[in-house]
mmCIF file of C-alpha atoms in Angstrom:
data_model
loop_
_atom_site.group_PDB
_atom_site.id
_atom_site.type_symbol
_atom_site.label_atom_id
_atom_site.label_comp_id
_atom_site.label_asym_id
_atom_site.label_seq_id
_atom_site.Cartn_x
_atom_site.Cartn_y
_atom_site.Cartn_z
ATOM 1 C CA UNK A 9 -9.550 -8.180 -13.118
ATOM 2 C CA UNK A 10 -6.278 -9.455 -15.219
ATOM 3 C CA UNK A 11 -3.110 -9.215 -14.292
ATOM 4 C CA UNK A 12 -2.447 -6.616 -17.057
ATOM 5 C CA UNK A 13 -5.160 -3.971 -15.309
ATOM 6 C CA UNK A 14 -3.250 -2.778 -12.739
ATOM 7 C CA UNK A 15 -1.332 -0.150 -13.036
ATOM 8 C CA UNK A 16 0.652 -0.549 -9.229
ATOM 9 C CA UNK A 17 1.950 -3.528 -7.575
ATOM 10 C CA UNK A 18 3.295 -4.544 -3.947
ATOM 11 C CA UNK A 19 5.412 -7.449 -2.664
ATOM 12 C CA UNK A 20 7.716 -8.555 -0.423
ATOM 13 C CA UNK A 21 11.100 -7.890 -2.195
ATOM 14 C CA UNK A 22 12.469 -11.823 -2.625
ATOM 15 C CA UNK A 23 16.531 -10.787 -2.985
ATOM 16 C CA UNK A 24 18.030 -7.390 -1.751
ATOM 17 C CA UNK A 25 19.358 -6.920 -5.950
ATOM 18 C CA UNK A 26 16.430 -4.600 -6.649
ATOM 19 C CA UNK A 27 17.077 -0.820 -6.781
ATOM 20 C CA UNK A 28 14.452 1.887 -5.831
ATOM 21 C CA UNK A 29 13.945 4.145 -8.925
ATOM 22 C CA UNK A 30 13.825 7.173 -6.640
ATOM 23 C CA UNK A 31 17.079 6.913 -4.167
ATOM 24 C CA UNK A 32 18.909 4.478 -6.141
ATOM 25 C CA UNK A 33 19.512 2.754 -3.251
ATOM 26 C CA UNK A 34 18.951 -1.231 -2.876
ATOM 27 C CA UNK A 35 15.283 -2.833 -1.823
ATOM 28 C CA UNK A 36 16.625 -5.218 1.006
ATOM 29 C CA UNK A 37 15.199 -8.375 1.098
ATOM 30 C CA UNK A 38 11.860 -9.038 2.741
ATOM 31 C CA UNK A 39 10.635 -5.244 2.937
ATOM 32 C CA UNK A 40 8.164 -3.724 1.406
ATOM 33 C CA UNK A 41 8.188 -2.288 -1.961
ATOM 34 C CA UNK A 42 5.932 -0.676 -4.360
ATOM 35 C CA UNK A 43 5.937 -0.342 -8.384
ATOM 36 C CA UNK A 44 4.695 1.167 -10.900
ATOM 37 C CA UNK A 45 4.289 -0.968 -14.041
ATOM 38 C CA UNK A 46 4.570 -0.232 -17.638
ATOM 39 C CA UNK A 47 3.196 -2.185 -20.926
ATOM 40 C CA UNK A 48 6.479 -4.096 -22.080
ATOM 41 C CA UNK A 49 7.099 -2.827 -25.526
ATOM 42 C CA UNK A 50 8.166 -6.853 -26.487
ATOM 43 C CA UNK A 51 6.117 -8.585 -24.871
ATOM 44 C CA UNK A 52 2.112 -8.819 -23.818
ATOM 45 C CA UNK A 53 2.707 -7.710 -20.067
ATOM 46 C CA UNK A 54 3.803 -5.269 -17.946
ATOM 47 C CA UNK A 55 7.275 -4.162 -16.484
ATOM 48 C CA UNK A 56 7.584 -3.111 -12.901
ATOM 49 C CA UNK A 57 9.666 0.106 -11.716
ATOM 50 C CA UNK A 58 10.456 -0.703 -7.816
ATOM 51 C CA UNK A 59 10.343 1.867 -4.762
ATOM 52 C CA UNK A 60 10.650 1.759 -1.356
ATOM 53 C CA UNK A 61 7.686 2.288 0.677
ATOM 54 C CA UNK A 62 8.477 6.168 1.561
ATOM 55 C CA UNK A 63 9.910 6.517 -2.108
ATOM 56 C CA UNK A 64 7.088 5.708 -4.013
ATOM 57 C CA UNK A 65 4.223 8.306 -2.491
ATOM 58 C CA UNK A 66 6.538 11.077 -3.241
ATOM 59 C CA UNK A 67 6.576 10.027 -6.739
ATOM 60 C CA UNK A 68 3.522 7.939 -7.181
ATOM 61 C CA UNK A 69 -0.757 8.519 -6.423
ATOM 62 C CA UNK A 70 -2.820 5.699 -7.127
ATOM 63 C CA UNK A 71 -6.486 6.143 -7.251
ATOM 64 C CA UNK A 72 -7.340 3.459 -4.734
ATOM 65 C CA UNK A 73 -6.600 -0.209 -3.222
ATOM 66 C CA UNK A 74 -7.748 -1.546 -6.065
ATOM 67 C CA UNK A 75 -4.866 -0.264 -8.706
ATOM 68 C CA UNK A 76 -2.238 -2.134 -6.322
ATOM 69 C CA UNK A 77 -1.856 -5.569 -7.777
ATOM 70 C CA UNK A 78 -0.823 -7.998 -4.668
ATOM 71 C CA UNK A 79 -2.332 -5.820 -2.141
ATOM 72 C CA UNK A 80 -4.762 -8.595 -0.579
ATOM 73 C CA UNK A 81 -1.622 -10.651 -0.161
ATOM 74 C CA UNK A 82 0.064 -8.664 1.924
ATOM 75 C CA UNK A 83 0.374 -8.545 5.914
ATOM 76 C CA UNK A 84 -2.517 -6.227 7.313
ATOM 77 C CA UNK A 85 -0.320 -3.904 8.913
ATOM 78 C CA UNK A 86 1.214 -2.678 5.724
ATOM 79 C CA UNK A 87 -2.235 -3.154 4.061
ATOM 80 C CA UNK A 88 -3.121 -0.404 6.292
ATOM 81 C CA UNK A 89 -0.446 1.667 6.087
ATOM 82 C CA UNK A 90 -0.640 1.847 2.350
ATOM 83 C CA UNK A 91 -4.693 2.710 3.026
ATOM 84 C CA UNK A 92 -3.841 5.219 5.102
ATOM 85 C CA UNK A 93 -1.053 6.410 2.876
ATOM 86 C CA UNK A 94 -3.490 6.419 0.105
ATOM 87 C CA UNK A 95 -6.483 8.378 1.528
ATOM 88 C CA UNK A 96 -3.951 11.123 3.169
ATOM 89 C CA UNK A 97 -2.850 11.922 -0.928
ATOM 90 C CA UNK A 98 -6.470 11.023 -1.944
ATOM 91 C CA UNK A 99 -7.739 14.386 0.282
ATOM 92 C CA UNK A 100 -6.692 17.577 -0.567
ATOM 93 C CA UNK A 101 -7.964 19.476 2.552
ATOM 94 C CA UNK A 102 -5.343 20.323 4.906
ATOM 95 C CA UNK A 103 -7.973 20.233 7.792
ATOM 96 C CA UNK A 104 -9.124 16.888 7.238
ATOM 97 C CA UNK A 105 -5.711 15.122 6.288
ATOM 98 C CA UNK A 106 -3.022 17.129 6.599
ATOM 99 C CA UNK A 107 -1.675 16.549 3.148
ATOM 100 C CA UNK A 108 -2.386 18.655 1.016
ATOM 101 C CA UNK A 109 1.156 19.110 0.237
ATOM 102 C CA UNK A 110 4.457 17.671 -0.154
ATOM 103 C CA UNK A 111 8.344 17.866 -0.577
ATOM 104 C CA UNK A 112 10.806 16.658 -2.689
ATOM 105 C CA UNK A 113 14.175 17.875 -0.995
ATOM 106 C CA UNK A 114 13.737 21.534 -0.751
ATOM 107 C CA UNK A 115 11.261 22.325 -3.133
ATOM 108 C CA UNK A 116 7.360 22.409 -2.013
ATOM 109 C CA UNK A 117 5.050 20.682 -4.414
ATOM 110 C CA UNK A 118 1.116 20.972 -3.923
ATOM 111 C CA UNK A 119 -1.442 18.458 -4.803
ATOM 112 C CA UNK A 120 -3.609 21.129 -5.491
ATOM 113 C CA UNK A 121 -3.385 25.095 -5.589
ATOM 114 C CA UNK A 122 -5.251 28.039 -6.525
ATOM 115 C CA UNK A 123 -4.450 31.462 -7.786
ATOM 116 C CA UNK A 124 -4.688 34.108 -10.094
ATOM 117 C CA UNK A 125 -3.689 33.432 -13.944
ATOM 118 C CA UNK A 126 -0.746 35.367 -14.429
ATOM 119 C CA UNK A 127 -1.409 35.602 -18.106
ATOM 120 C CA UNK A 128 -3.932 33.967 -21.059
ATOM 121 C CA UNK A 129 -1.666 31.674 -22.197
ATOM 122 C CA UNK A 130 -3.077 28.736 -20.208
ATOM 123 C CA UNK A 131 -5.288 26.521 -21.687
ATOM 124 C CA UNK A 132 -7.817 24.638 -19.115
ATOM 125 C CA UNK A 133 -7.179 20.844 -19.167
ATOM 126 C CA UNK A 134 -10.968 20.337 -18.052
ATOM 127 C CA UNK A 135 -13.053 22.638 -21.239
ATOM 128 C CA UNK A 136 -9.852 23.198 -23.612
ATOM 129 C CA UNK A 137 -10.620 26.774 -23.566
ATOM 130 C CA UNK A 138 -8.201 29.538 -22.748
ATOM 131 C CA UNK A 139 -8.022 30.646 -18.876
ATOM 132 C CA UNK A 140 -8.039 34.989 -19.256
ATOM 133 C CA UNK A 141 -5.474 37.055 -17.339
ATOM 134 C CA UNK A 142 -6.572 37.863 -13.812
ATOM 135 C CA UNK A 143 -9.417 34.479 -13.889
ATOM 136 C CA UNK A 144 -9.289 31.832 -10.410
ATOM 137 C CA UNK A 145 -7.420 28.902 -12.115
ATOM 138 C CA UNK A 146 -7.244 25.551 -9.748
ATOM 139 C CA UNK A 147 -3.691 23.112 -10.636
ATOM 140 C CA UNK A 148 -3.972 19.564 -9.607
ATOM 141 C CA UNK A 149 -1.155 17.631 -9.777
ATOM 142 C CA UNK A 150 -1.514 14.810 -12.827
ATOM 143 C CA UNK A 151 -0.103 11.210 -11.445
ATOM 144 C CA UNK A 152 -1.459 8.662 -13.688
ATOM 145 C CA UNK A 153 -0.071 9.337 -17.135
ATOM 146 C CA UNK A 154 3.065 7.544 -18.608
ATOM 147 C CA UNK A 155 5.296 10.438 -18.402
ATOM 148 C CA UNK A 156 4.162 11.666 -14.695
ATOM 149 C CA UNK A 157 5.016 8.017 -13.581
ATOM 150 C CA UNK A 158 8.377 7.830 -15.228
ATOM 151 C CA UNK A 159 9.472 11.931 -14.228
ATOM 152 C CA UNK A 160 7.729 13.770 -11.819
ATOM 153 C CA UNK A 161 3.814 14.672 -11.264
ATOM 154 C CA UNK A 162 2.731 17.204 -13.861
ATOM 155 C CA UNK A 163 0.045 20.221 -12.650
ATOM 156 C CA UNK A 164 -2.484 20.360 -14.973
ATOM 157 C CA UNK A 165 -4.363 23.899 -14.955
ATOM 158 C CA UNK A 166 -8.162 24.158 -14.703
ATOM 159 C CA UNK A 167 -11.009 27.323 -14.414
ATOM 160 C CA UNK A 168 -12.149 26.852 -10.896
ATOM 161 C CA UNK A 169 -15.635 25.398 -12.286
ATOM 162 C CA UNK A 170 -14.233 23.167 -14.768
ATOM 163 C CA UNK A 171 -12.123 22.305 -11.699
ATOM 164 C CA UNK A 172 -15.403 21.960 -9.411
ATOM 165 C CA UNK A 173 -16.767 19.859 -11.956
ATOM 166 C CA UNK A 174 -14.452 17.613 -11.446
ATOM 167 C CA UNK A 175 -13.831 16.866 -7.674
ATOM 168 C CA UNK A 176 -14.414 13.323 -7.048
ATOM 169 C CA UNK A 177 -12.079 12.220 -10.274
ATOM 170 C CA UNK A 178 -9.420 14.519 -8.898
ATOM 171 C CA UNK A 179 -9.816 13.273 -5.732
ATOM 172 C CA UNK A 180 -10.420 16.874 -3.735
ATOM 173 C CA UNK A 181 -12.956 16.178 -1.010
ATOM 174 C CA UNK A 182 -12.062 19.452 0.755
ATOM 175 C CA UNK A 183 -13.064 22.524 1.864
ATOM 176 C CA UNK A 184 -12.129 25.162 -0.682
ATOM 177 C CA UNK A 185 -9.921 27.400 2.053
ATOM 178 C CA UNK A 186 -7.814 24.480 2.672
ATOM 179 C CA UNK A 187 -6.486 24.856 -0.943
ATOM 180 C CA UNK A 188 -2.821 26.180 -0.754
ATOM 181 C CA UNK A 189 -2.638 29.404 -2.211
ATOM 182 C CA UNK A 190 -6.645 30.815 -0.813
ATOM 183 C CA UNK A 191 -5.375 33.412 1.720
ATOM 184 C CA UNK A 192 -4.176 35.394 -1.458
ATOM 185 C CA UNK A 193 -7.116 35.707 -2.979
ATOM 186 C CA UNK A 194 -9.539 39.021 -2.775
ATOM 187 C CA UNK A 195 -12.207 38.632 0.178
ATOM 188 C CA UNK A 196 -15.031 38.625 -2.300
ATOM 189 C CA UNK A 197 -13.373 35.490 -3.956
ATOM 190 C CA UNK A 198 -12.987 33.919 -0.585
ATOM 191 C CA UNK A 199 -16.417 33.965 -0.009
ATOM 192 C CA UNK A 200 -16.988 32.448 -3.550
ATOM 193 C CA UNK A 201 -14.617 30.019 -3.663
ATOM 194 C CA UNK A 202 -16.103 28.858 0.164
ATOM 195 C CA UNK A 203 -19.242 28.327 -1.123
ATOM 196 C CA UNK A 204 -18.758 26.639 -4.208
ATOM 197 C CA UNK A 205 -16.178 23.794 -2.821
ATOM 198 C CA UNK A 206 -17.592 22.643 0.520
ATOM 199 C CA UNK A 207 -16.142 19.465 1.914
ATOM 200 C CA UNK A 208 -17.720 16.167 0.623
ATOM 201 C CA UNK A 209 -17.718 12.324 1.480
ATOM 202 C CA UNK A 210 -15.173 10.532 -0.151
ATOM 203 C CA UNK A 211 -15.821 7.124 -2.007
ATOM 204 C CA UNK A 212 -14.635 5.516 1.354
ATOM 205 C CA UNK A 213 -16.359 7.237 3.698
ATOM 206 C CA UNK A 214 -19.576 5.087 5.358
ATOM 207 C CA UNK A 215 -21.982 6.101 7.577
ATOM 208 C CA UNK A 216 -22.323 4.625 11.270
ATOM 209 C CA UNK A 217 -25.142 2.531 10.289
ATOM 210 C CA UNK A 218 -22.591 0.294 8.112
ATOM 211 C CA UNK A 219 -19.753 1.042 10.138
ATOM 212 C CA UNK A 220 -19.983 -2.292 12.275
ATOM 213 C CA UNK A 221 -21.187 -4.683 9.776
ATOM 214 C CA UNK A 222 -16.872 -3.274 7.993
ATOM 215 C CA UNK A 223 -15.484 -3.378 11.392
ATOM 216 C CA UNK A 224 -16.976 -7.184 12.115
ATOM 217 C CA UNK A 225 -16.042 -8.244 8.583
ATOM 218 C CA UNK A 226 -12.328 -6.395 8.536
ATOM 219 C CA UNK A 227 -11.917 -8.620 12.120
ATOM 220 C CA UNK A 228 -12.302 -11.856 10.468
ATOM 221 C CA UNK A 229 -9.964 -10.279 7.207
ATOM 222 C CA UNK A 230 -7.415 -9.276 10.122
ATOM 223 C CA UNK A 231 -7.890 -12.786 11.972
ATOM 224 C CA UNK A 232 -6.885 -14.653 8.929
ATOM 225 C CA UNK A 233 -4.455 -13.046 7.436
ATOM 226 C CA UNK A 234 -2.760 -13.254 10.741
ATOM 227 C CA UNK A 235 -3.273 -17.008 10.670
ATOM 228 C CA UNK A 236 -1.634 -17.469 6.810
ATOM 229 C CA UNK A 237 1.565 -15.255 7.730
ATOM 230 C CA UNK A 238 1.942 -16.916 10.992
ATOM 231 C CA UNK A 239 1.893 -20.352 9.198
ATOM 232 C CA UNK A 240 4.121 -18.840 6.231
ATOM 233 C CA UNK A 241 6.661 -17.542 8.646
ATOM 234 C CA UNK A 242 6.948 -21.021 10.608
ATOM 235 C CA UNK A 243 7.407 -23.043 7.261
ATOM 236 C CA UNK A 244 10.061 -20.451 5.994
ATOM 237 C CA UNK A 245 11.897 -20.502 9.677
ATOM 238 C CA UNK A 246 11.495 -24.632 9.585
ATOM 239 C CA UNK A 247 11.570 -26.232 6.428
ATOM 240 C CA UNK A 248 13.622 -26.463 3.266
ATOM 241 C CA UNK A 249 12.662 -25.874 -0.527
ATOM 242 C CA UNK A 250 12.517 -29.561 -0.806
ATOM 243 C CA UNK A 251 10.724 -29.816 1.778
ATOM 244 C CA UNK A 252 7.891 -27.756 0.771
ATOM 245 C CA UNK A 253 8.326 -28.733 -2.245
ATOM 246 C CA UNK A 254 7.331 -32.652 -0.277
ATOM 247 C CA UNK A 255 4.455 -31.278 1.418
ATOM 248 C CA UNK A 256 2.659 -29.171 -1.606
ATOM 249 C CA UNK A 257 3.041 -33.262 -3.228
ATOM 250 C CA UNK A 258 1.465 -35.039 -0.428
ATOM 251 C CA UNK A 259 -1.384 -32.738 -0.631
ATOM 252 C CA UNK A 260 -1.696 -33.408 -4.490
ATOM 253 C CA UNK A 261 0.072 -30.454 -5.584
ATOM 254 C CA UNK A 262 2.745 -30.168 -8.437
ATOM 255 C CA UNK A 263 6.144 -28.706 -8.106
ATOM 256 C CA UNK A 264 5.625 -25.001 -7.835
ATOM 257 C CA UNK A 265 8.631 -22.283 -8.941
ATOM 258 C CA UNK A 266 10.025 -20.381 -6.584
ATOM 259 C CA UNK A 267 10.141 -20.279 -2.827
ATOM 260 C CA UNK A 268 8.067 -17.772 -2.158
ATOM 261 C CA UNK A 269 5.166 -18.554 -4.410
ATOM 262 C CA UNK A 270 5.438 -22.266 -2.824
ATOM 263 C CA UNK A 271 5.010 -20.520 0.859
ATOM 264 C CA UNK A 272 2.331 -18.529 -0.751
ATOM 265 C CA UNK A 273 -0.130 -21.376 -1.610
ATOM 266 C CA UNK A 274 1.003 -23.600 1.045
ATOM 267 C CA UNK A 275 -0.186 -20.749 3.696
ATOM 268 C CA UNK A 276 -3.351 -20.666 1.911
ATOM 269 C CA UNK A 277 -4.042 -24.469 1.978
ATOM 270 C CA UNK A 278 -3.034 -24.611 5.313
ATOM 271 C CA UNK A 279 -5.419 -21.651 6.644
ATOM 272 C CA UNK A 280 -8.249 -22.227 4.446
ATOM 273 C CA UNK A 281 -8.211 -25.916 3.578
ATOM 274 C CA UNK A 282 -6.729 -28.250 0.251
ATOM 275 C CA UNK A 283 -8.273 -27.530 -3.042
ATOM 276 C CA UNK A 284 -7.334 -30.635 -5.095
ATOM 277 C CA UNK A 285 -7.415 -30.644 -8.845
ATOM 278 C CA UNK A 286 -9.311 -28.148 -11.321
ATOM 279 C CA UNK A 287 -12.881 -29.218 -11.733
ATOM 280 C CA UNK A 288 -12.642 -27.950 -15.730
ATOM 281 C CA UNK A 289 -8.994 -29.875 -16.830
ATOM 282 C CA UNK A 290 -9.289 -32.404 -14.053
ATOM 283 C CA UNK A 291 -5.079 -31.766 -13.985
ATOM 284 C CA UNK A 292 -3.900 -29.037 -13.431
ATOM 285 C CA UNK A 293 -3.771 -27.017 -9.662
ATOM 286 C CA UNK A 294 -5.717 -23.759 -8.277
ATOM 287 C CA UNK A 295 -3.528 -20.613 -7.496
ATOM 288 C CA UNK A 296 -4.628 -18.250 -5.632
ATOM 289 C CA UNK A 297 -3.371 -14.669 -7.883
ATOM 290 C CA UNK A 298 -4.504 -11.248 -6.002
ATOM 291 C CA UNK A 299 -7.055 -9.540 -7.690
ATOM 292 C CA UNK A 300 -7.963 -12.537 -9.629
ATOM 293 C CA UNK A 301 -8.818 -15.516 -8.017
ATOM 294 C CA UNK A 302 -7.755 -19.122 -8.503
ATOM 295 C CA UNK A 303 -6.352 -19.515 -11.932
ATOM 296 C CA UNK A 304 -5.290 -23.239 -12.985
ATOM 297 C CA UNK A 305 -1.575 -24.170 -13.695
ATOM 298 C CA UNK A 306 -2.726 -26.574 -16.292
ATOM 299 C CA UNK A 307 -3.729 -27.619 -19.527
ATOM 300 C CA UNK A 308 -7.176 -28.174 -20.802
ATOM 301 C CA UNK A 309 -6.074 -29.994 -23.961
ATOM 302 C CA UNK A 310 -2.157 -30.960 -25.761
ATOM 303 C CA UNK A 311 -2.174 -27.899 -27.377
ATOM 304 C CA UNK A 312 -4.150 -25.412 -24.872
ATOM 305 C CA UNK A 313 -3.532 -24.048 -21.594
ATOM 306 C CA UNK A 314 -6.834 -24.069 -19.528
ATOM 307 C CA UNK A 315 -8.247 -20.821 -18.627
ATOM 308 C CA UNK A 316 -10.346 -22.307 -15.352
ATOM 309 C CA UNK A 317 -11.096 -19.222 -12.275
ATOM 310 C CA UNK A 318 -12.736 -20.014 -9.383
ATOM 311 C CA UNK A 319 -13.504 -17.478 -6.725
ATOM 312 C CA UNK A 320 -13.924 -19.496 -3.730
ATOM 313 C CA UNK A 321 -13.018 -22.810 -4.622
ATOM 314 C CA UNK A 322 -14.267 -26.292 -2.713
ATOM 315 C CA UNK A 323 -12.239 -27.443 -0.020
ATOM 316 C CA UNK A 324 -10.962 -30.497 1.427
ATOM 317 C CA UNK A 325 -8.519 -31.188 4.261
ATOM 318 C CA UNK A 326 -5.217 -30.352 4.183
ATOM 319 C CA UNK A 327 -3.008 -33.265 5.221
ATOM 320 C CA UNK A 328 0.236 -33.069 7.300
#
């Protein structure tokens, strides 16, 4: 996936100058933030919109993981909290997750909600066709177009089978009386709506038989990335820019811009071993880039940049 596919993003904040879209207030340096990012309308890339942590989910609803660019590159801890963050939104049963609902100051906003249609004016985002006075409509709240991102999420209105249709791309894995607004219905709809939305697996959810084949594998994801923030948090306590800058050259690396991407790589080499050169150029270095892989830093020709990835690179010992 290129850099230009994701629609989220997550890093350490490198200088306290950013400001969170939401509070206004200033990102300090070193915590977590999130962003939404927009096509540039100059330039072939995107422009990130910075929140804090807490800020962003009550603006923001990515699909999944893998819409956060930078989200393998960050400490478990807050992997996990955005994961958990994440599948709390993704659920709209209150039983199961508890949020199926939301504030923003004072005023309650639902993921999801279901009522009567109060007149025929609605038209159903899921067939186009009108929803009649008195009919079960379903709302669910709209996060991922470019006007939800940059306001607020916008309900979109839907006839509860154009609605039921729809589930697992709305993200509603729950039982149809946890949707806010059920206890006014009639009884008769009750029993309708029960049995048309029963509670179903999520894209997540595994069953026991590959549950410890995840939880042996997430060990040894947990085991190094404790390894390459414990050696990224000794070089940035110990050593100087020029003196990373010393070690990424006695391990055949070029001069690499910024501090933090320079603690980035070196971390890697250090946990996982050197790479060396790119096997396609034969000058240029690998970088590891989240949700891309190694990407060479050089040139394949005078006039060319080369366009080398490598997955999982060969490597060689990295010297001290």
């Amino acid at each position: 996936m290129g850099e230009n596919a994701f629609n989220y993003s997550a890093e350490y904040s490198k200088s306290s100058r950013s400001s969170c879209r939401f509070c206004k207030s200033n990102i300090e340096k070193g915590s977590l933030r999130l962003a939404v990012l927009f096509q540039s309308p100059t330039f072939d890339g995107k422009i990130p919109h910075w929140f804090h942590f807490a800020c962003f989910f009550l603006k923001q609803k990515p699909k999944s993981i893998k819409d956060i660019a930078n989200f393998d590159s960050l400490r478990w801890d807050d992997q996990k909290i955005i994961k958990e963050k994440l599948d709390a939104l993704g659920n709209g049963g209150k039983s199961r997750t508890n949020m199926a609902q939301k504030y923003c100051g004072s005023e309650k906003i639902y993921h999801f909600f279901i009522e009567y249609a109060k007149s025929a004016r609605t038209v159903c985002k899921g067939c186009g066709e009108k929803i009649l006075k008195g009919e079960i409509r379903i709302s669910a709240l709209d996060f991922e177009s470019e006007k939800a991102k940059k306001t607020f999420p916008i309900p979109y209105l839907r006839h509860a089978d154009c609605f039921i249709g729809l589930r697992r791309e709305l993200q509603y894995y729950g039982d149809g009386a946890d949707l806010p607004g059920f206890n006014k219905l009639s009884a008769k709809d009750k029993i309708i709506i029960k049995e048309k939305i029963k509670p179903i697996k999520s894209e997540g959810e595994t069953d026991s038989s590959s549950s410890s084949k995840k939880s042996r594998k997430e060990e040894l994801i947990i085991k190094q990335n404790n390894q390459i923030f414990s050696y990224r948090d000794n070089l940035e306590e110990n050593l100087k820019k020029s003196e990373l800058a010393l070690l990424l050259k006695y391990n055949d690396y070029d001069p690499i811009s910024g501090n933090s991407e320079m603690l980035d790589t070196l971390a890697d080499l250090m946990t996982f071993g050197n790479i060396g050169r790119c096997n396609a150029c034969k000058t240029g270095n690998l970088i590891y880039r989240s949700g891309v892989g190694y990407f060479c830093n050089g040139n394949i020709s005078e006039w060319a940049k080369c366009t080398n990835i490598v997955e999982k690179p060969v490597r060689i010992e990295f010297k001290i």
